[in-house]
PDB file of C-alpha atoms in Angstrom:
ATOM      1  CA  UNK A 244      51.634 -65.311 -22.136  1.00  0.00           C
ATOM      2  CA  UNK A 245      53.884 -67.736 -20.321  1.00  0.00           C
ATOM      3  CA  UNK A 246      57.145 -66.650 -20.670  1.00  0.00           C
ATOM      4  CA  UNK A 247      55.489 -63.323 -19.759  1.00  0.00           C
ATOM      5  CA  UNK A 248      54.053 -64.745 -16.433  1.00  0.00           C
ATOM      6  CA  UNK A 249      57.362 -66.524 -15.753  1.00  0.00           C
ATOM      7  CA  UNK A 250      59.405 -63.484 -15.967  1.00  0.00           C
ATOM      8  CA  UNK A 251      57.087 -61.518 -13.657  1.00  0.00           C
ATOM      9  CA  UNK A 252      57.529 -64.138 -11.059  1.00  0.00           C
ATOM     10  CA  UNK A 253      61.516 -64.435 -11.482  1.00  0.00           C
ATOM     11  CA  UNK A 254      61.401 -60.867 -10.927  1.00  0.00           C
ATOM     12  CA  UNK A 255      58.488 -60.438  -8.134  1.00  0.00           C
ATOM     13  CA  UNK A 256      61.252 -63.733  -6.486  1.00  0.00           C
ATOM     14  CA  UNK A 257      64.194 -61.248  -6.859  1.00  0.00           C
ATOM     15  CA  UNK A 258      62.195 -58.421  -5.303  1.00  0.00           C
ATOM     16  CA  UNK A 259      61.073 -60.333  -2.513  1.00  0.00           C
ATOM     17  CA  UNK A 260      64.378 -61.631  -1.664  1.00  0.00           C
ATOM     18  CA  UNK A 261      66.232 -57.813  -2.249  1.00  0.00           C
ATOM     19  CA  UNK A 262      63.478 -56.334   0.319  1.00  0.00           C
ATOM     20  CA  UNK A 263      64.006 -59.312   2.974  1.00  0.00           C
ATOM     21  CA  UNK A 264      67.658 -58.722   3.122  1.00  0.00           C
ATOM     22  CA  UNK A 265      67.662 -55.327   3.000  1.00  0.00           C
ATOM     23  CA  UNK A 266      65.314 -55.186   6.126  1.00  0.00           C
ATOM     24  CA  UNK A 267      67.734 -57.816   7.463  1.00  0.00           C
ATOM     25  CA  UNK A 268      70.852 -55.843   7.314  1.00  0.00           C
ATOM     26  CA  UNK A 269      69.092 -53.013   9.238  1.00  0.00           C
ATOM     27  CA  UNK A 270      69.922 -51.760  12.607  1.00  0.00           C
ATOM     28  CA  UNK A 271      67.074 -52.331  15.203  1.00  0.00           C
ATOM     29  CA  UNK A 272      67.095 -48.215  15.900  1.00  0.00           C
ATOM     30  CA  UNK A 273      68.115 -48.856  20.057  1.00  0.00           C
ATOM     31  CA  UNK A 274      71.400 -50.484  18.993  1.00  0.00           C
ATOM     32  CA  UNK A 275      73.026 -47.059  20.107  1.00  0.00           C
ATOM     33  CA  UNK A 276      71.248 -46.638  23.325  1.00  0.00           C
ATOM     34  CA  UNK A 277      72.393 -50.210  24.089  1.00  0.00           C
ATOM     35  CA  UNK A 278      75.856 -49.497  23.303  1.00  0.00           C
ATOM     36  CA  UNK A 279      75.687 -46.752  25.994  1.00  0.00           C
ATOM     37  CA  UNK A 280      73.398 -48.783  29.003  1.00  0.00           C
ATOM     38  CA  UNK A 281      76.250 -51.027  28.508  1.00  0.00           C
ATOM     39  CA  UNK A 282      79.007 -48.539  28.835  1.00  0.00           C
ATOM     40  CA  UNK A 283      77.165 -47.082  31.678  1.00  0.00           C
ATOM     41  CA  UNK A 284      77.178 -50.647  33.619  1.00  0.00           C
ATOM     42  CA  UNK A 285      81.019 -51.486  32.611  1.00  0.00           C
ATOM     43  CA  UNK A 286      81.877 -47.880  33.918  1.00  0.00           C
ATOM     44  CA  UNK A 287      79.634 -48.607  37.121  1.00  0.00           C
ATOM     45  CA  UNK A 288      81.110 -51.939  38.032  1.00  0.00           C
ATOM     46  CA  UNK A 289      84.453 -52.249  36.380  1.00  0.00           C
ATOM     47  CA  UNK A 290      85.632 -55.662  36.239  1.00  0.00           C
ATOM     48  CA  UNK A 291      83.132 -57.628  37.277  1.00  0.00           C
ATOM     49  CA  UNK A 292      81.058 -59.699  34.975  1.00  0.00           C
ATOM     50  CA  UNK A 293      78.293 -58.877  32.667  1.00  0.00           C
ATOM     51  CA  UNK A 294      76.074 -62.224  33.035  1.00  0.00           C
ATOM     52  CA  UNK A 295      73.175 -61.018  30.902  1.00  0.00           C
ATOM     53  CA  UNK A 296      72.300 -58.650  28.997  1.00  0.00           C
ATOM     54  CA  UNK A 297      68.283 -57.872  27.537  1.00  0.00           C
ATOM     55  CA  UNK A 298      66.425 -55.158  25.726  1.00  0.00           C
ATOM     56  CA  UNK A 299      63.168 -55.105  27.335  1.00  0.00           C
ATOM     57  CA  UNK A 300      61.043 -52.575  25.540  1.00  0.00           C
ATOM     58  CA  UNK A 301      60.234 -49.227  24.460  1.00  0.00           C
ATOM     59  CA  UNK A 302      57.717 -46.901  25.872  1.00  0.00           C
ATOM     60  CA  UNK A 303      56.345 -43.689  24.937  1.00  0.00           C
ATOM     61  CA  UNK A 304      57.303 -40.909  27.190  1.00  0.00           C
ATOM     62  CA  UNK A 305      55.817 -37.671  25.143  1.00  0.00           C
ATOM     63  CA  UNK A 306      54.897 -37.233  21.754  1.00  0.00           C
ATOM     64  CA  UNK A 307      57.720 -36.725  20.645  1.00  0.00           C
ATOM     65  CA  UNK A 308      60.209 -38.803  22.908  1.00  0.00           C
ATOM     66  CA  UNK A 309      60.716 -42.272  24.039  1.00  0.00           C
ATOM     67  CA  UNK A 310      62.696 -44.621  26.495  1.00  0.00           C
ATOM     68  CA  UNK A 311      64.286 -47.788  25.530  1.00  0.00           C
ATOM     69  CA  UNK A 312      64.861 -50.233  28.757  1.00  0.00           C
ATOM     70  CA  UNK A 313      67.935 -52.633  29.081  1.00  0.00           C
ATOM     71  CA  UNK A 314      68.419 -55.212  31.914  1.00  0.00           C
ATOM     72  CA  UNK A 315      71.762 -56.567  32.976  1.00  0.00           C
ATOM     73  CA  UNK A 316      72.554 -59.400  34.704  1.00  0.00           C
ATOM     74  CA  UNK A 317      75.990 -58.774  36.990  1.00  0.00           C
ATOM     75  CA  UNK A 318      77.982 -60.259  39.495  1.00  0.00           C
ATOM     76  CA  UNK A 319      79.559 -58.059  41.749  1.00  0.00           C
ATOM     77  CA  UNK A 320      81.564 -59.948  44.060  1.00  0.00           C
ATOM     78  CA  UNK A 321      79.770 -63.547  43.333  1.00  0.00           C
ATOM     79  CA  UNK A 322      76.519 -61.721  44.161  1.00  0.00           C
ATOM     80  CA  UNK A 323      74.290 -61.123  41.464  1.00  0.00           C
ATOM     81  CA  UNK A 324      73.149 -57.515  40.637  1.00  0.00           C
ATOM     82  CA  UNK A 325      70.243 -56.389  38.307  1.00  0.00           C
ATOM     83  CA  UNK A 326      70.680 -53.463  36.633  1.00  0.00           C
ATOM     84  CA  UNK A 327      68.017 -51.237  34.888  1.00  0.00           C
ATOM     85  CA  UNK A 328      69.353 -48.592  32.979  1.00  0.00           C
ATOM     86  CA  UNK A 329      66.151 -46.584  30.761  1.00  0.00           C
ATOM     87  CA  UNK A 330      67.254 -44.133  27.954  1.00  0.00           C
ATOM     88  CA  UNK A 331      64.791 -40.985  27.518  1.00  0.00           C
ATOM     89  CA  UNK A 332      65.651 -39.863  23.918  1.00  0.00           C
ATOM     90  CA  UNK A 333      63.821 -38.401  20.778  1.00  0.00           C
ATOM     91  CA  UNK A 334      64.045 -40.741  17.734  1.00  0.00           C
ATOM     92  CA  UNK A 335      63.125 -38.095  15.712  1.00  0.00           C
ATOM     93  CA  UNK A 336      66.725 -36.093  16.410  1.00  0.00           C
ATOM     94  CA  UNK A 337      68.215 -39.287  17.451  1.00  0.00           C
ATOM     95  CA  UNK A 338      69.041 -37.030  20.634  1.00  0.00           C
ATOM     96  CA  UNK A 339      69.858 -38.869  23.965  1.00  0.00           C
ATOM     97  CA  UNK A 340      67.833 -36.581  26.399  1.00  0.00           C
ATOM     98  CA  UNK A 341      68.312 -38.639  30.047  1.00  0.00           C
ATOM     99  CA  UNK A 342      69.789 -41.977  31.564  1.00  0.00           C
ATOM    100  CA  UNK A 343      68.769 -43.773  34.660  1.00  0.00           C
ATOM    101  CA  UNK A 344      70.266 -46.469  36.542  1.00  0.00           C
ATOM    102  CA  UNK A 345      68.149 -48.642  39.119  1.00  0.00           C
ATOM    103  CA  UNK A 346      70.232 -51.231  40.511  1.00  0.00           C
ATOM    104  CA  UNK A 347      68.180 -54.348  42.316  1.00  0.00           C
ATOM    105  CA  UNK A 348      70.266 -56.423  44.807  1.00  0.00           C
ATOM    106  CA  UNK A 349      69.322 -59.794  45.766  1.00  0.00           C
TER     107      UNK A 349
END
């Protein structure tokens, strides 16, 4: 009865370990939509300086699609800029549906 109960926990250990890893190596799912807010702000203010850069959330849009927010800290010209840039798109499809940019000065 022992060894039987120490062999289920070695192997419930393994498992546990296996599954956190796994989840660990995982994308978060708006990886993707960050790679293009931030390819968006480099296009819209080439060569100045991406101070920050934040996922803020996701919000549900329809019932089928979403939009990921992404705030960027820049300095344009020693000035800082705040840019918002929201991606509409269906996770379901994985299909980027719209892109807006707010830009806050100040």
């Amino acid at each position: 009865m022992k060894k039987f109960l120490f062999v289920f926990i070695i192997i419930s250990f393994f498992m546990c370990a296996w599954t956190i890893s796994a989840a660990a190596s995982e994308k978060p799912d708006y990886e993707k939509y960050g790679r293009i807010a931030t390819a968006v702000v480099k296009e819209d203010f080439p060569g100045e300086e991406v101070v920050e850069y934040q996922y803020t959330g996701r919000q549900k849009a329809s019932a089928a699609d979403v939009i990921d927010s992404f705030t960027f800290q820049v300095n344009e010209n020693g000035k800082p800029v705040t840019i918002i840039v929201k991606v509409t798109h269906s996770p379901d499809n994985n299909r980027t549906l719209r892109l807006t940019v707010e830009e806050k000065r100040g």
